[in-house]
Each structure stands twice: as structure tokens, then as C-alpha cells.
């Protein structure tokens, strides 16, 4: 596969940036990858493990002469970063990001984008419970979806090039409008994360059920919630604060449904419960058939002590 | 490993019964295993695949001369089954079950247990999203917990023997009081399942987000919910109807917490969110350290197309 961008700059060096660098390296998609992170410790670690080709000590230095600049910082930090690097962006380059919300990113970054720079927000639907410069890996995006959210005037060739990069890194690519993106992700990601956080918080709070019991007996269903409840707190704080309306809408629907099911339980309405659970099984089938999950027992976790 | 029970009868031939039979066979823990299921089709399939040593055409026939009888039917059916088999139980045998609630099982089955039979309810914390006679496998219980809930007069040697069986099938065994069991499981299993069902139902309902989008983009967090929302509808209807109080209590706490988090989002209280999410990460760590899960990316699902 050939080089898609001679020079790529990654601002922020966490799980996503690290994985992008490794995925680009895997197939030689970039000539040189520079990186910048705000903390000394992160830059030090990134240098030590050779996460990118060159770690810079300022964002301006990292983006100088870059053909693609990707903002990989928490959504709440993107506006300030964009303002700082704007004067240093090469004319004709592409500015992108990997944030989990799109309208807020466009509102924060858009005003700083110079003439002649293509601004193409993006969102790769991939992640793990880990954070930081050592958490990335080359296969993170394989068979995952990446959504491109071009806003305003974007040259078709710039869009094609970014699409080619994400496909080269293993992802399927779709384009989507920003507000629709935020609603879809409220359903498939943001609300589920908040609900998982809440369930884990409730379990933690209960005095009558000890932490060790919750942990020991967590295979009963609870532990699947805990994975996403271990997600990076900074990132998720910013996601909820910046996708407020859509998230609150979904949570509102959720509590309506939950109260209806609670009522069915309280009144002993077995039929309502049975019908509801039968319907949800079909969605699960759809996900397996779409190749987006495995129905191996326990998601294929290796059986221990067999 | 030596034979623990010369004759074992499994009433109901689904995921759990099938897995028990295969796990017993794996280490020669039982002399002969008989089985009964209410539907002709299930008995036919069980015969065809050799799920147990002998499939019987009545529960009475299956339990005759059995040293251990295990009720593996939905919790709502256990009372009727117990009433039917009671006259046919061998004096000195052990009667057990695998139901996900314990107080309701004890109330339904207890009155039918004859003198001289040890009634030891049990609950293996293991399962998959699949059902039926072909869904079981020998390693289902490996490294999982099985809770024994002895009620009333139970001979110590009967309890030891049942413990030895579950350990031989790969599980760790704990004893627990029935009402405490139901509360613990409300936290670690029942409420999480209902919440997962609800989240999937909400996603299904939304007209503005198409089913295919929910499915395509489900790796963003949503798909972890869908696994447990595909659980057997009959089993779960019965679980909720028979663990009503504890489940409703946990759901009540859940909605309190959720409303507090919704309020923090609405009012932009980033600190509250950050602190909450930081706390939940610690629970996840505890689960990994207790050996009850893997922190391999995505629970170790194999990466496709790498």
C-alpha cells in the first residue's frame, strides 16, 4: 500500500493517536508521523517507546508542514488547541479529529480553520478501557466503523484521501451529518456508557452487598457493564457535557421504558416482560449477522482452568 | 476423579442441564445420567446428540433410583415439577436446582420435599445467550461461582457431596443464605439484565435512528448490552417475577443515581461526572484482579481482518 500522506501530525498521544500511528506504520500509509502531547511525562513515554517518528515539544512544531493534522485530545480541549495551531497549518492540509461528538467539535474548532485548509471531523468507533501513550495497538480499527463528518467546503479529493487512510488502517468508512451523528452515538454509545457507569456506581454504593461479593459474582451479567464503566473519565466527562441534548433525550426515553418494565414486574405482568425480552433478542441476532460481534460464549473470553 | 453420584437425574434439558451432563462426563463424576424434558422435540434432540445417558419419557421415570435430582426448568415451573416427582424420589437422595432466584424456589419446592430427602438449592453463575438442548458445553462452569443455599435440615455429607460435584465440574463453591442471595443477584445480575433489555428496547424503538445504524455502530458500547439482552425470555420473565422486591429495590437506587447524573449533565457539572467515573474505574480493576474477567481489548474478541 502506498503513502497517503507524506507528513501526519497527531496532537494528543493517547489510545487513539497511538493506535493510528501503529496502524499507519503497519501498512506504510504515512511518510513521517510527528506527535505532541501536553504533558512532559507523556512525551517522554512516547519517545521511549517510539510511538511516533518524532515527538515535538510544541503543537506548532508538530503541525509545521504536515499534510494531515489529527486532534486526538479530549473534546473540551480541542478549541484551544485549534486556536494555537491555526497559524502554523500548511495551506492545503487537512485538519481532522477523532472526537466522540461532532457538533461541539465543529463549533469549537471551525472558527479557527484557515482558508485553504480542509476541515474534516471524524470519529472512529473503537476503543478499550485503557488510556495513555502505551495503550494503543495497530489492530484497534480493524473491521470497526469510522464516521467522516465533512462540514462546509471540503474538496472531494481531501475527503477521498482521508477515507483511504481510515480504510488503510482497517476501518469501514461512512459519511454522516453532524447532528445525526450525535444522536446515533447517543443511542449506541453515550447513553449506554452513562447507564453502565450508573449501574457500577449503584453496586459500589450498596452497603449490604460487599464489594467482594459484587466482584466475585460479577460474571452473572454485571461484569459486562464494568468494562465500559472503566472508560477514561476525562474523555467521557467531555462527551456528556458536549452532547447534552441528544444524551438527555435518550436517557429520558430510557427511564420511561424502565419505569414501564418496573411496573410490569411490580404488577406481575409476565406477558409484557416476555414479549419485550423476545423483541430484544432479535436485535442481538442482527448484530451477530452484521459481523459486529461474536456469539461465542462470553464474547469468546478464553475459558480458564478448563 | 471418582464417581460422586451413581445416578443423576436432570429435569429440563437446556443450556445448564446439557452443560452439567457434559461436565460430569468429562471427569466421570456420575455413573449414569438420565434426563427428562417436557417437549417431545427437546427429548428427541437430546437423544439424537447423546446429551445424557438415557432420556426418559416422564420425570417420574427419570428420577427413579436417582441419588441426585436437579431441577433445570424455569423457576416458574419448579413447583409443579417438584409436586410431580416427590413420590418417586429415592429416600436419602439429594434434590437440587439451578435457578437464578432462591427464595421463590424454596417456597415453591420446599413443601413437596419428602422426609429423608436433602433439599439443597443451588445457583451456578454461568450462562450464555443461547438456549436449548444443543447449547450446552463442558467448560461452562470452569472458574465460575456456584452458590449453594441449604435450607432447613440438610445432612453435612449431602452438602459436601454436592459441593464436590460442582467443584468437579470446574466451579468455585460458596454457601449463602437465600434472601441475601436474591439481593446479591439483584445487583450483579437481575437489575443489569433488565437495564440491558431496556437499553436495547429503546434503541429498537427510536424511529430516527435506523436499526441498521444501531447495529453497524454497535461496537461503540451498545453491543456489550445486547449480549445479556438476548438471554432466554422465559427464564428471565420468571426471574423478575420471582425476585420482585430485591430487583425493584436495586432499580429504584439505579434511577436515583441516573437522575443525579442526568442533572449533572444538564447543569454542566463536570466535576461530579469526573469523580463518579473515576470511582467506577476502580471496581473494574477489582474484577480484573479477582480473575473474573480479562482486560484484553474487547474482552479478547478475536480481531477480524487484521
Coordinates of C-alpha atoms in Angstrom, one line a residue:
Chain A
X1 CA 0.0 0.0 0.0
X2 CA 1.4 3.4 -0.8
X3 CA 1.9 6.5 1.3
X4 CA -1.3 8.5 1.6
X5 CA 0.1 11.5 3.5
X6 CA 3.8 12.3 3.5
X7 CA 3.6 14.1 6.8
X8 CA 1.0 13.4 9.6
X9 CA 0.8 15.2 12.9
X10 CA -1.0 13.7 15.9
X11 CA -2.0 16.2 18.7
X12 CA -2.6 14.3 21.9
X13 CA -0.9 10.9 22.3
X14 CA -3.4 8.5 23.9
X15 CA -5.0 5.3 22.9
X16 CA -6.4 6.5 19.6
X17 CA -3.4 8.5 18.4
X18 CA -1.1 5.7 19.4
X19 CA -3.2 3.2 17.5
X20 CA -3.3 5.4 14.5
X21 CA 0.5 5.7 14.4
X22 CA 0.9 2.0 14.7
X23 CA -1.8 1.3 12.1
X24 CA -0.2 3.7 9.7
X25 CA 3.2 2.2 10.3
X26 CA 1.8 -1.3 9.7
X27 CA 1.0 -0.6 6.1
X28 CA 3.3 2.4 5.4
X29 CA 0.4 4.8 5.0
X30 CA 2.4 7.9 6.1
X31 CA 5.9 9.2 5.3
X32 CA 6.6 10.7 8.7
X33 CA 4.4 10.9 11.8
X34 CA 5.0 13.6 14.4
X35 CA 3.3 13.9 17.7
X36 CA 2.7 16.3 20.5
X37 CA 1.2 15.9 24.0
X38 CA 0.7 18.5 26.6
X39 CA 2.4 16.6 29.5
X40 CA 6.1 16.1 29.7
X41 CA 5.6 12.6 31.0
X42 CA 3.5 11.6 28.0
X43 CA 6.0 13.0 25.5
X44 CA 8.8 11.2 27.4
X45 CA 7.0 7.8 27.3
X46 CA 6.1 8.3 23.6
X47 CA 9.7 8.9 22.8
X48 CA 10.9 5.9 24.9
X49 CA 8.5 3.5 23.1
X50 CA 8.9 5.1 19.7
X51 CA 5.2 5.6 19.4
X52 CA 5.6 8.1 16.5
X53 CA 8.6 9.0 14.3
X54 CA 9.2 12.3 16.0
X55 CA 7.8 13.7 19.3
X56 CA 7.8 17.5 19.3
X57 CA 7.8 19.9 22.2
X58 CA 5.1 22.1 20.9
X59 CA 2.0 21.6 18.9
X60 CA 3.1 24.3 16.4
X61 CA 6.3 22.4 15.7
X62 CA 4.4 19.1 15.3
X63 CA 2.0 20.5 12.7
X64 CA 4.5 22.5 10.6
X65 CA 4.5 21.2 7.1
X66 CA 2.0 18.4 8.0
X67 CA -0.4 17.3 5.2
X68 CA -2.8 15.9 7.8
X69 CA -3.3 17.1 11.4
X70 CA -5.4 15.0 13.7
X71 CA -6.7 16.3 17.0
X72 CA -6.7 13.5 19.5
X73 CA -7.3 15.4 22.7
X74 CA -10.4 15.4 24.8
X75 CA -13.2 17.2 23.1
X76 CA -13.2 20.0 25.7
X77 CA -9.6 20.9 24.8
X78 CA -10.0 21.0 21.0
X79 CA -11.0 24.6 20.7
X80 CA -7.9 25.9 22.4
X81 CA -5.6 23.5 20.5
X82 CA -7.1 24.6 17.2
X83 CA -6.6 28.2 18.1
X84 CA -3.0 27.6 18.9
X85 CA -2.1 25.6 15.8
X86 CA -4.1 27.5 13.2
X87 CA -1.4 30.0 12.2
X88 CA 1.0 27.1 11.6
X89 CA -1.1 24.9 9.4
X90 CA 0.2 24.3 5.9
X91 CA -2.1 25.6 3.2
X92 CA -3.9 22.7 1.5
X93 CA -3.5 20.4 4.5
X94 CA -6.4 18.5 6.1
X95 CA -7.4 19.1 9.7
X96 CA -9.3 16.2 11.3
X97 CA -10.1 14.8 14.8
X98 CA -11.3 11.6 16.5
X99 CA -13.7 13.0 19.0
X100 CA -16.8 11.1 20.1
X101 CA -19.1 14.1 19.5
X102 CA -19.2 16.2 16.3
X103 CA -21.4 19.3 16.6
X104 CA -19.4 20.5 19.6
X105 CA -16.1 19.9 17.9
X106 CA -17.2 21.7 14.8
X107 CA -18.4 24.7 16.9
X108 CA -15.1 24.8 18.8
X109 CA -12.7 24.2 16.0
X110 CA -14.4 25.5 12.9
X111 CA -14.0 29.2 13.6
X112 CA -10.2 28.7 13.7
X113 CA -9.7 26.8 10.5
X114 CA -7.9 29.0 8.0
X115 CA -8.8 29.4 4.3
X116 CA -7.4 26.7 2.2
X117 CA -7.4 24.1 4.9
X118 CA -9.9 21.2 4.6
X119 CA -11.6 20.6 7.9
X120 CA -13.0 17.0 8.0
X121 CA -14.1 15.9 11.5
X122 CA -14.0 12.2 12.1
X123 CA -15.0 9.6 14.7
X124 CA -13.6 6.1 14.8
X125 CA -15.9 3.8 16.7
X126 CA -13.2 1.9 18.6
X127 CA -11.6 2.0 22.0
X128 CA -10.7 0.0 25.0
X129 CA -10.9 0.6 28.7
X130 CA -7.2 1.7 28.7
X131 CA -5.7 5.1 28.3
X132 CA -2.4 6.8 27.7
X133 CA 0.5 6.5 25.3
X134 CA 1.2 2.8 26.0
X135 CA -2.3 1.6 25.4
X136 CA -2.5 1.8 21.6
X137 CA -2.2 -1.1 19.2
X138 CA -2.2 -1.5 15.4
X139 CA -5.3 -3.6 15.0
X140 CA -7.7 -1.3 17.1
X141 CA -9.6 -0.1 14.0
X142 CA -9.8 -3.4 12.1
X143 CA -13.4 -4.0 11.0
X144 CA -14.6 -1.1 13.0
X145 CA -16.5 1.9 11.6
X146 CA -15.1 5.3 11.2
X147 CA -17.6 8.1 10.5
X148 CA -16.4 11.2 8.5
X149 CA -18.4 14.4 9.0
X150 CA -17.3 16.9 6.4
X151 CA -18.6 20.4 7.2
X152 CA -18.6 23.4 5.0
X153 CA -16.5 23.5 1.8
X154 CA -14.3 20.4 1.6
X155 CA -12.5 19.4 -1.6
X156 CA -13.6 16.0 -2.7
X157 CA -10.0 14.8 -3.1
X158 CA -9.3 15.7 0.5
X159 CA -12.3 13.6 1.6
X160 CA -11.2 10.7 -0.5
X161 CA -7.7 10.8 0.9
X162 CA -8.9 10.7 4.5
X163 CA -11.2 7.9 3.7
X164 CA -8.3 6.0 2.1
X165 CA -6.3 6.5 5.3
X166 CA -9.0 5.1 7.6
X167 CA -9.6 2.2 5.2
X168 CA -5.9 1.5 5.1
X169 CA -6.0 1.4 8.9
X170 CA -8.6 -1.3 8.7
X171 CA -11.9 0.6 9.2
X172 CA -15.1 0.8 7.2
X173 CA -15.9 4.4 6.4
X174 CA -19.3 6.1 6.3
X175 CA -20.2 9.8 6.0
X176 CA -22.7 11.4 8.2
X177 CA -24.2 14.7 9.1
X178 CA -23.0 16.1 12.4
X179 CA -26.3 16.4 14.4
X180 CA -27.4 13.0 13.2
X181 CA -24.0 11.6 14.3
X182 CA -24.5 12.9 17.7
X183 CA -28.0 11.4 18.0
X184 CA -26.9 8.0 16.7
X185 CA -23.9 8.0 19.1
X186 CA -26.1 9.0 22.0
X187 CA -28.0 5.7 21.3
X188 CA -25.2 3.4 20.5
X189 CA -22.6 4.8 22.9
X190 CA -23.2 7.8 25.1
X191 CA -26.3 6.7 26.9
X192 CA -25.1 3.1 27.3
X193 CA -21.9 4.4 28.9
X194 CA -23.8 6.5 31.3
X195 CA -26.0 3.7 32.2
X196 CA -23.1 1.4 32.7
X197 CA -21.4 4.0 34.9
X198 CA -24.6 4.3 36.9
X199 CA -25.1 0.5 37.4
X200 CA -21.5 0.2 38.6
X201 CA -21.9 3.2 40.9
X202 CA -25.0 1.7 42.4
X203 CA -23.3 -1.6 43.1
X204 CA -20.4 0.2 44.7
X205 CA -22.8 2.2 46.9
X206 CA -24.8 -0.7 48.4
X207 CA -23.6 -1.4 51.9
X208 CA -25.5 -4.6 52.2
X209 CA -23.7 -6.3 49.3
X210 CA -20.0 -6.2 49.8
X211 CA -17.6 -5.1 47.1
X212 CA -16.1 -8.6 47.1
X213 CA -19.4 -10.2 46.5
X214 CA -20.1 -7.9 43.6
X215 CA -16.7 -8.7 42.2
X216 CA -16.8 -12.4 42.8
X217 CA -20.2 -12.9 41.4
X218 CA -19.9 -10.4 38.5
X219 CA -19.9 -13.0 35.8
X220 CA -23.7 -13.1 36.3
X221 CA -24.0 -10.1 33.9
X222 CA -22.6 -7.2 35.9
X223 CA -19.1 -7.5 34.6
X224 CA -20.1 -6.7 31.0
X225 CA -21.2 -3.3 32.3
X226 CA -17.9 -2.7 34.1
X227 CA -15.8 -2.7 31.0
X228 CA -17.3 0.4 29.6
X229 CA -17.7 1.9 33.0
X230 CA -13.9 1.9 33.2
X231 CA -13.5 4.2 30.3
X232 CA -11.4 7.3 30.6
X233 CA -13.2 9.8 32.9
X234 CA -11.9 12.9 31.2
X235 CA -13.0 11.9 27.8
X236 CA -16.4 10.9 29.0
X237 CA -17.0 13.9 31.1
X238 CA -16.4 16.0 28.0
X239 CA -18.5 13.8 25.8
X240 CA -21.6 14.1 28.1
X241 CA -21.1 17.9 28.5
X242 CA -20.8 18.4 24.8
X243 CA -23.6 16.0 23.6
X244 CA -26.0 17.2 26.2
X245 CA -29.3 17.4 24.3
X246 CA -29.1 14.1 22.5
X247 CA -27.9 12.2 25.5
X248 CA -30.6 13.6 27.7
X249 CA -33.2 12.7 25.1
X250 CA -32.1 9.1 25.0
X251 CA -31.9 8.9 28.8
X252 CA -35.4 10.3 29.0
X253 CA -36.7 7.6 26.7
X254 CA -34.7 5.0 28.7
X255 CA -36.2 6.0 32.0
X256 CA -39.7 5.9 30.5
X257 CA -39.1 2.3 29.3
X258 CA -37.5 1.3 32.5
X259 CA -40.5 2.5 34.6
X260 CA -42.8 0.6 32.3
X261 CA -40.8 -2.6 32.9
X262 CA -40.6 -1.9 36.6
X263 CA -44.4 -1.6 36.6
X264 CA -44.8 -4.9 34.8
X265 CA -42.6 -6.5 37.4
X266 CA -44.5 -5.0 40.3
X267 CA -47.9 -5.9 38.9
X268 CA -46.7 -9.4 37.8
X269 CA -47.3 -8.8 34.1
X270 CA -45.4 -11.7 32.7
X271 CA -46.6 -11.3 29.2
X272 CA -45.4 -7.8 28.9
X273 CA -41.9 -8.9 30.1
X274 CA -41.8 -12.0 27.8
X275 CA -42.8 -10.0 24.7
X276 CA -40.2 -7.3 25.5
X277 CA -37.4 -9.7 26.0
X278 CA -38.3 -11.7 22.9
X279 CA -38.0 -8.5 20.8
X280 CA -34.6 -7.6 22.2
X281 CA -33.2 -11.0 21.2
X282 CA -33.8 -10.1 17.6
X283 CA -31.5 -7.0 17.8
X284 CA -28.8 -9.2 19.1
X285 CA -29.2 -11.6 16.2
X286 CA -28.9 -8.6 13.8
X287 CA -25.6 -7.6 15.4
X288 CA -24.1 -11.0 15.1
X289 CA -25.3 -11.3 11.5
X290 CA -23.8 -7.9 10.7
X291 CA -20.5 -9.3 11.7
X292 CA -20.2 -6.8 14.5
X293 CA -19.8 -9.3 17.3
X294 CA -19.2 -12.9 18.1
X295 CA -21.8 -15.2 19.7
X296 CA -19.0 -17.4 21.1
X297 CA -19.8 -17.9 24.8
X298 CA -18.8 -14.8 26.9
X299 CA -17.7 -12.9 23.8
X300 CA -15.0 -15.6 23.3
X301 CA -13.2 -14.9 26.5
X302 CA -10.8 -17.8 27.0
X303 CA -12.0 -20.4 29.4
X304 CA -9.6 -20.6 32.4
X305 CA -8.7 -23.8 34.2
X306 CA -10.6 -26.0 31.7
Chain B
X1 CA -11.6 -38.3 39.7
X2 CA -14.1 -40.8 41.1
X3 CA -17.9 -41.1 40.7
X4 CA -19.7 -38.8 43.1
X5 CA -23.3 -39.9 42.4
X6 CA -24.0 -43.3 40.8
X7 CA -27.3 -41.9 39.3
X8 CA -28.1 -38.3 38.4
X9 CA -31.4 -37.1 37.0
X10 CA -31.7 -33.8 35.2
X11 CA -35.2 -32.4 34.8
X12 CA -35.3 -29.9 32.0
X13 CA -32.7 -30.2 29.2
X14 CA -31.5 -26.7 28.3
X15 CA -28.1 -24.9 28.4
X16 CA -27.4 -25.6 32.1
X17 CA -28.6 -29.3 32.2
X18 CA -26.7 -30.0 29.0
X19 CA -23.5 -28.4 30.3
X20 CA -23.8 -30.3 33.6
X21 CA -24.2 -33.6 31.8
X22 CA -21.1 -32.9 29.6
X23 CA -19.1 -31.6 32.6
X24 CA -19.9 -34.7 34.6
X25 CA -19.0 -36.9 31.7
X26 CA -15.7 -35.0 31.2
X27 CA -14.4 -36.2 34.6
X28 CA -16.5 -39.3 35.2
X29 CA -18.4 -37.7 38.1
X30 CA -21.6 -39.6 37.6
X31 CA -22.3 -43.2 36.9
X32 CA -25.5 -42.8 34.8
X33 CA -27.2 -39.5 33.9
X34 CA -30.9 -39.6 33.0
X35 CA -32.8 -36.7 31.6
X36 CA -36.4 -35.5 31.0
X37 CA -37.8 -32.5 29.2
X38 CA -41.4 -31.6 28.7
X39 CA -41.4 -31.2 24.9
X40 CA -41.1 -34.2 22.6
X41 CA -38.8 -32.2 20.3
X42 CA -36.3 -31.5 23.1
X43 CA -36.3 -35.1 24.2
X44 CA -35.8 -36.2 20.5
X45 CA -32.8 -33.8 20.1
X46 CA -31.3 -34.8 23.4
X47 CA -31.5 -38.5 22.3
X48 CA -30.0 -37.7 18.9
X49 CA -27.0 -35.9 20.3
X50 CA -26.5 -38.2 23.2
X51 CA -26.8 -35.3 25.7
X52 CA -27.4 -37.7 28.6
X53 CA -27.0 -41.4 29.0
X54 CA -30.8 -42.1 29.0
X55 CA -33.6 -39.7 28.0
X56 CA -36.9 -40.7 29.8
X57 CA -40.4 -40.0 28.7
X58 CA -41.5 -38.9 32.1
X59 CA -40.0 -37.1 35.0
X60 CA -41.0 -39.9 37.4
X61 CA -39.1 -42.4 35.3
X62 CA -36.0 -40.1 35.2
X63 CA -35.8 -39.6 39.0
X64 CA -36.5 -43.2 39.9
X65 CA -33.5 -44.5 41.9
X66 CA -31.5 -41.3 41.3
X67 CA -29.1 -40.2 44.0
X68 CA -29.2 -36.6 42.8
X69 CA -32.1 -34.9 41.1
X70 CA -31.5 -31.4 39.6
X71 CA -34.4 -29.2 38.6
X72 CA -33.2 -27.3 35.5
X73 CA -36.6 -25.9 34.4
X74 CA -37.7 -22.2 34.5
X75 CA -38.2 -21.1 38.1
X76 CA -42.0 -20.7 37.4
X77 CA -42.3 -24.4 36.6
X78 CA -40.4 -25.8 39.6
X79 CA -43.3 -26.1 42.0
X80 CA -45.3 -28.3 39.6
X81 CA -42.4 -30.4 38.8
X82 CA -41.5 -30.9 42.4
X83 CA -45.0 -31.9 43.2
X84 CA -45.0 -34.5 40.4
X85 CA -41.7 -36.2 41.2
X86 CA -41.9 -36.1 45.0
X87 CA -43.5 -39.5 45.4
X88 CA -40.8 -41.0 43.2
X89 CA -37.7 -39.7 44.9
X90 CA -35.4 -42.3 46.5
X91 CA -35.0 -41.9 50.2
X92 CA -31.7 -40.4 51.0
X93 CA -31.3 -38.7 47.7
X94 CA -30.4 -35.0 47.2
X95 CA -32.8 -32.7 45.4
X96 CA -31.2 -29.5 44.0
X97 CA -31.8 -26.9 41.3
X98 CA -30.0 -24.3 39.2
X99 CA -32.5 -21.4 39.4
X100 CA -31.4 -17.8 39.4
X101 CA -33.6 -16.9 42.4
X102 CA -33.6 -18.9 45.7
X103 CA -36.4 -17.7 48.0
X104 CA -39.1 -18.3 45.4
X105 CA -37.7 -21.7 44.6
X106 CA -37.6 -22.7 48.2
X107 CA -41.2 -21.5 48.7
X108 CA -42.4 -23.4 45.6
X109 CA -40.4 -26.7 46.0
X110 CA -39.8 -26.9 49.8
X111 CA -43.4 -28.0 50.7
X112 CA -43.1 -31.1 48.4
X113 CA -39.8 -32.4 49.6
X114 CA -40.3 -35.7 51.4
X115 CA -38.7 -36.7 54.7
X116 CA -35.3 -38.2 54.2
X117 CA -34.5 -36.2 51.1
X118 CA -31.9 -33.5 51.4
X119 CA -33.1 -30.3 49.6
X120 CA -30.1 -28.2 48.6
X121 CA -31.0 -25.3 46.2
X122 CA -28.1 -24.1 44.1
X123 CA -27.3 -21.5 41.6
X124 CA -24.4 -21.7 39.1
X125 CA -23.4 -18.2 38.0
X126 CA -22.8 -19.1 34.4
X127 CA -24.7 -18.9 31.1
X128 CA -24.7 -17.7 27.5
X129 CA -27.1 -16.0 25.2
X130 CA -28.2 -19.4 23.8
X131 CA -30.9 -21.8 24.9
X132 CA -32.0 -25.4 24.3
X133 CA -30.5 -28.9 24.4
X134 CA -27.8 -28.2 21.8
X135 CA -26.4 -25.1 23.6
X136 CA -24.5 -26.7 26.5
X137 CA -20.8 -27.4 26.7
X138 CA -18.5 -29.0 29.2
X139 CA -16.5 -25.9 30.2
X140 CA -19.4 -23.6 31.0
X141 CA -18.8 -23.7 34.8
X142 CA -15.0 -23.6 34.7
X143 CA -13.8 -20.9 37.1
X144 CA -17.3 -19.7 37.7
X145 CA -19.0 -19.5 41.1
X146 CA -21.8 -21.8 42.2
X147 CA -23.8 -20.8 45.2
X148 CA -25.3 -23.5 47.5
X149 CA -28.3 -22.4 49.6
X150 CA -29.0 -25.2 52.0
X151 CA -32.4 -24.6 53.7
X152 CA -33.7 -26.5 56.7
X153 CA -32.2 -29.8 57.8
X154 CA -29.6 -30.9 55.4
X155 CA -27.1 -33.6 56.3
X156 CA -23.5 -32.3 56.1
X157 CA -22.4 -35.2 54.0
X158 CA -25.1 -34.4 51.4
X159 CA -23.9 -30.8 51.3
X160 CA -20.2 -31.9 50.9
X161 CA -21.2 -34.3 48.1
X162 CA -23.0 -31.6 46.1
X163 CA -20.1 -29.2 46.6
X164 CA -17.7 -31.9 45.4
X165 CA -19.8 -32.3 42.2
X166 CA -19.8 -28.6 41.4
X167 CA -16.1 -28.3 42.1
X168 CA -15.6 -31.4 39.9
X169 CA -17.5 -29.5 37.2
X170 CA -15.0 -26.7 37.4
X171 CA -16.7 -24.2 39.7
X172 CA -15.8 -22.5 42.9
X173 CA -18.4 -23.0 45.6
X174 CA -19.8 -20.7 48.2
X175 CA -22.7 -21.1 50.6
X176 CA -25.2 -18.3 51.1
X177 CA -28.5 -17.6 52.8
X178 CA -31.5 -17.4 50.4
X179 CA -32.6 -13.8 50.9
X180 CA -29.1 -12.5 50.8
X181 CA -28.5 -14.5 47.6
X182 CA -31.5 -12.8 46.0
X183 CA -30.3 -9.4 46.9
X184 CA -26.7 -10.0 45.7
X185 CA -28.0 -11.4 42.4
X186 CA -30.4 -8.5 42.0
X187 CA -27.3 -6.3 42.0
X188 CA -24.9 -8.4 40.0
X189 CA -27.4 -10.0 37.6
X190 CA -31.1 -9.2 37.6
X191 CA -31.0 -5.4 37.5
X192 CA -28.2 -5.4 35.0
X193 CA -30.2 -7.7 32.8
X194 CA -33.3 -5.5 33.0
X195 CA -31.3 -2.4 32.3
X196 CA -29.7 -4.1 29.3
X197 CA -33.1 -5.2 28.0
X198 CA -34.3 -1.6 28.4
X199 CA -31.4 0.0 26.6
X200 CA -31.8 -2.4 23.6
X201 CA -35.6 -1.9 23.6
X202 CA -35.1 1.9 23.5
X203 CA -32.6 1.7 20.6
X204 CA -35.1 -0.5 18.8
X205 CA -37.9 1.9 19.3
X206 CA -36.2 5.1 18.0
X207 CA -37.5 5.9 14.6
X208 CA -34.9 8.5 13.9
X209 CA -32.0 6.1 14.2
X210 CA -32.4 3.2 11.9
X211 CA -31.9 -0.4 13.1
X212 CA -29.0 -0.8 10.7
X213 CA -27.2 2.2 12.2
X214 CA -27.7 0.9 15.7
X215 CA -26.3 -2.4 14.5
X216 CA -23.5 -1.1 12.4
X217 CA -22.2 1.3 15.0
X218 CA -22.9 -1.0 18.0
X219 CA -19.2 -1.6 18.8
X220 CA -19.3 1.9 20.4
X221 CA -20.5 0.4 23.6
X222 CA -24.1 -0.7 22.8
X223 CA -23.2 -4.2 21.7
X224 CA -22.0 -5.2 25.2
X225 CA -25.5 -4.7 26.4
X226 CA -27.0 -6.7 23.7
X227 CA -25.4 -10.0 24.8
X228 CA -27.3 -10.2 28.0
X229 CA -30.4 -8.7 26.4
X230 CA -30.5 -11.8 24.2
X231 CA -31.0 -14.1 27.2
X232 CA -33.8 -16.6 27.3
X233 CA -37.1 -14.6 27.7
X234 CA -38.9 -17.3 29.6
X235 CA -36.2 -17.7 32.2
X236 CA -35.9 -14.0 32.7
X237 CA -39.6 -13.4 32.9
X238 CA -39.7 -15.9 35.8
X239 CA -36.6 -14.4 37.4
X240 CA -38.1 -10.9 37.6
X241 CA -41.5 -12.1 38.7
X242 CA -40.0 -14.2 41.5
X243 CA -37.3 -11.8 42.7
X244 CA -39.6 -8.8 42.7
X245 CA -38.7 -7.0 45.8
X246 CA -34.9 -7.1 45.6
X247 CA -35.0 -6.2 41.9
X248 CA -37.3 -3.3 42.4
X249 CA -35.1 -2.0 45.2
X250 CA -32.0 -2.0 43.1
X251 CA -33.8 -0.5 40.2
X252 CA -35.0 2.3 42.5
X253 CA -31.5 3.0 43.5
X254 CA -30.4 3.0 39.9
X255 CA -33.0 5.5 38.8
X256 CA -32.0 7.8 41.7
X257 CA -28.4 7.7 40.6
X258 CA -29.2 8.1 37.0
X259 CA -31.3 11.2 37.7
X260 CA -28.4 12.7 39.6
X261 CA -26.1 12.1 36.7
X262 CA -28.6 13.5 34.3
X263 CA -28.9 16.6 36.4
X264 CA -25.1 16.9 36.4
X265 CA -25.1 16.7 32.6
X266 CA -27.9 19.2 32.3
X267 CA -26.3 21.7 34.6
X268 CA -22.8 21.2 33.2
X269 CA -21.3 19.8 36.5
X270 CA -18.2 18.3 35.0
X271 CA -16.6 17.7 38.4
X272 CA -19.4 15.5 39.6
X273 CA -19.2 13.4 36.4
X274 CA -15.4 13.1 36.5
X275 CA -15.4 12.0 40.2
X276 CA -18.2 9.5 39.5
X277 CA -16.4 7.9 36.5
X278 CA -13.1 7.8 38.3
X279 CA -14.7 5.8 41.2
X280 CA -16.3 3.2 38.8
X281 CA -12.9 2.5 37.2
X282 CA -11.7 1.1 40.5
X283 CA -14.5 -1.5 40.5
X284 CA -13.4 -2.7 37.1
X285 CA -9.9 -3.0 38.3
X286 CA -11.1 -5.2 41.2
X287 CA -12.9 -7.5 38.8
X288 CA -9.8 -8.0 36.7
X289 CA -7.7 -8.6 39.7
X290 CA -10.1 -11.1 41.1
X291 CA -9.6 -13.1 38.0
X292 CA -13.2 -12.7 37.0
X293 CA -12.5 -11.1 33.6
X294 CA -9.9 -10.2 31.1
X295 CA -8.8 -6.7 30.3
X296 CA -7.7 -7.8 26.8
X297 CA -9.2 -5.3 24.3
X298 CA -12.9 -6.0 23.8
X299 CA -12.9 -8.9 26.2
X300 CA -10.4 -10.6 23.9
X301 CA -12.8 -10.9 20.9
X302 CA -10.5 -12.0 18.1
X303 CA -9.7 -9.1 15.8
X304 CA -11.0 -9.7 12.3
X305 CA -9.3 -8.9 9.1
X306 CA -6.1 -7.8 10.9

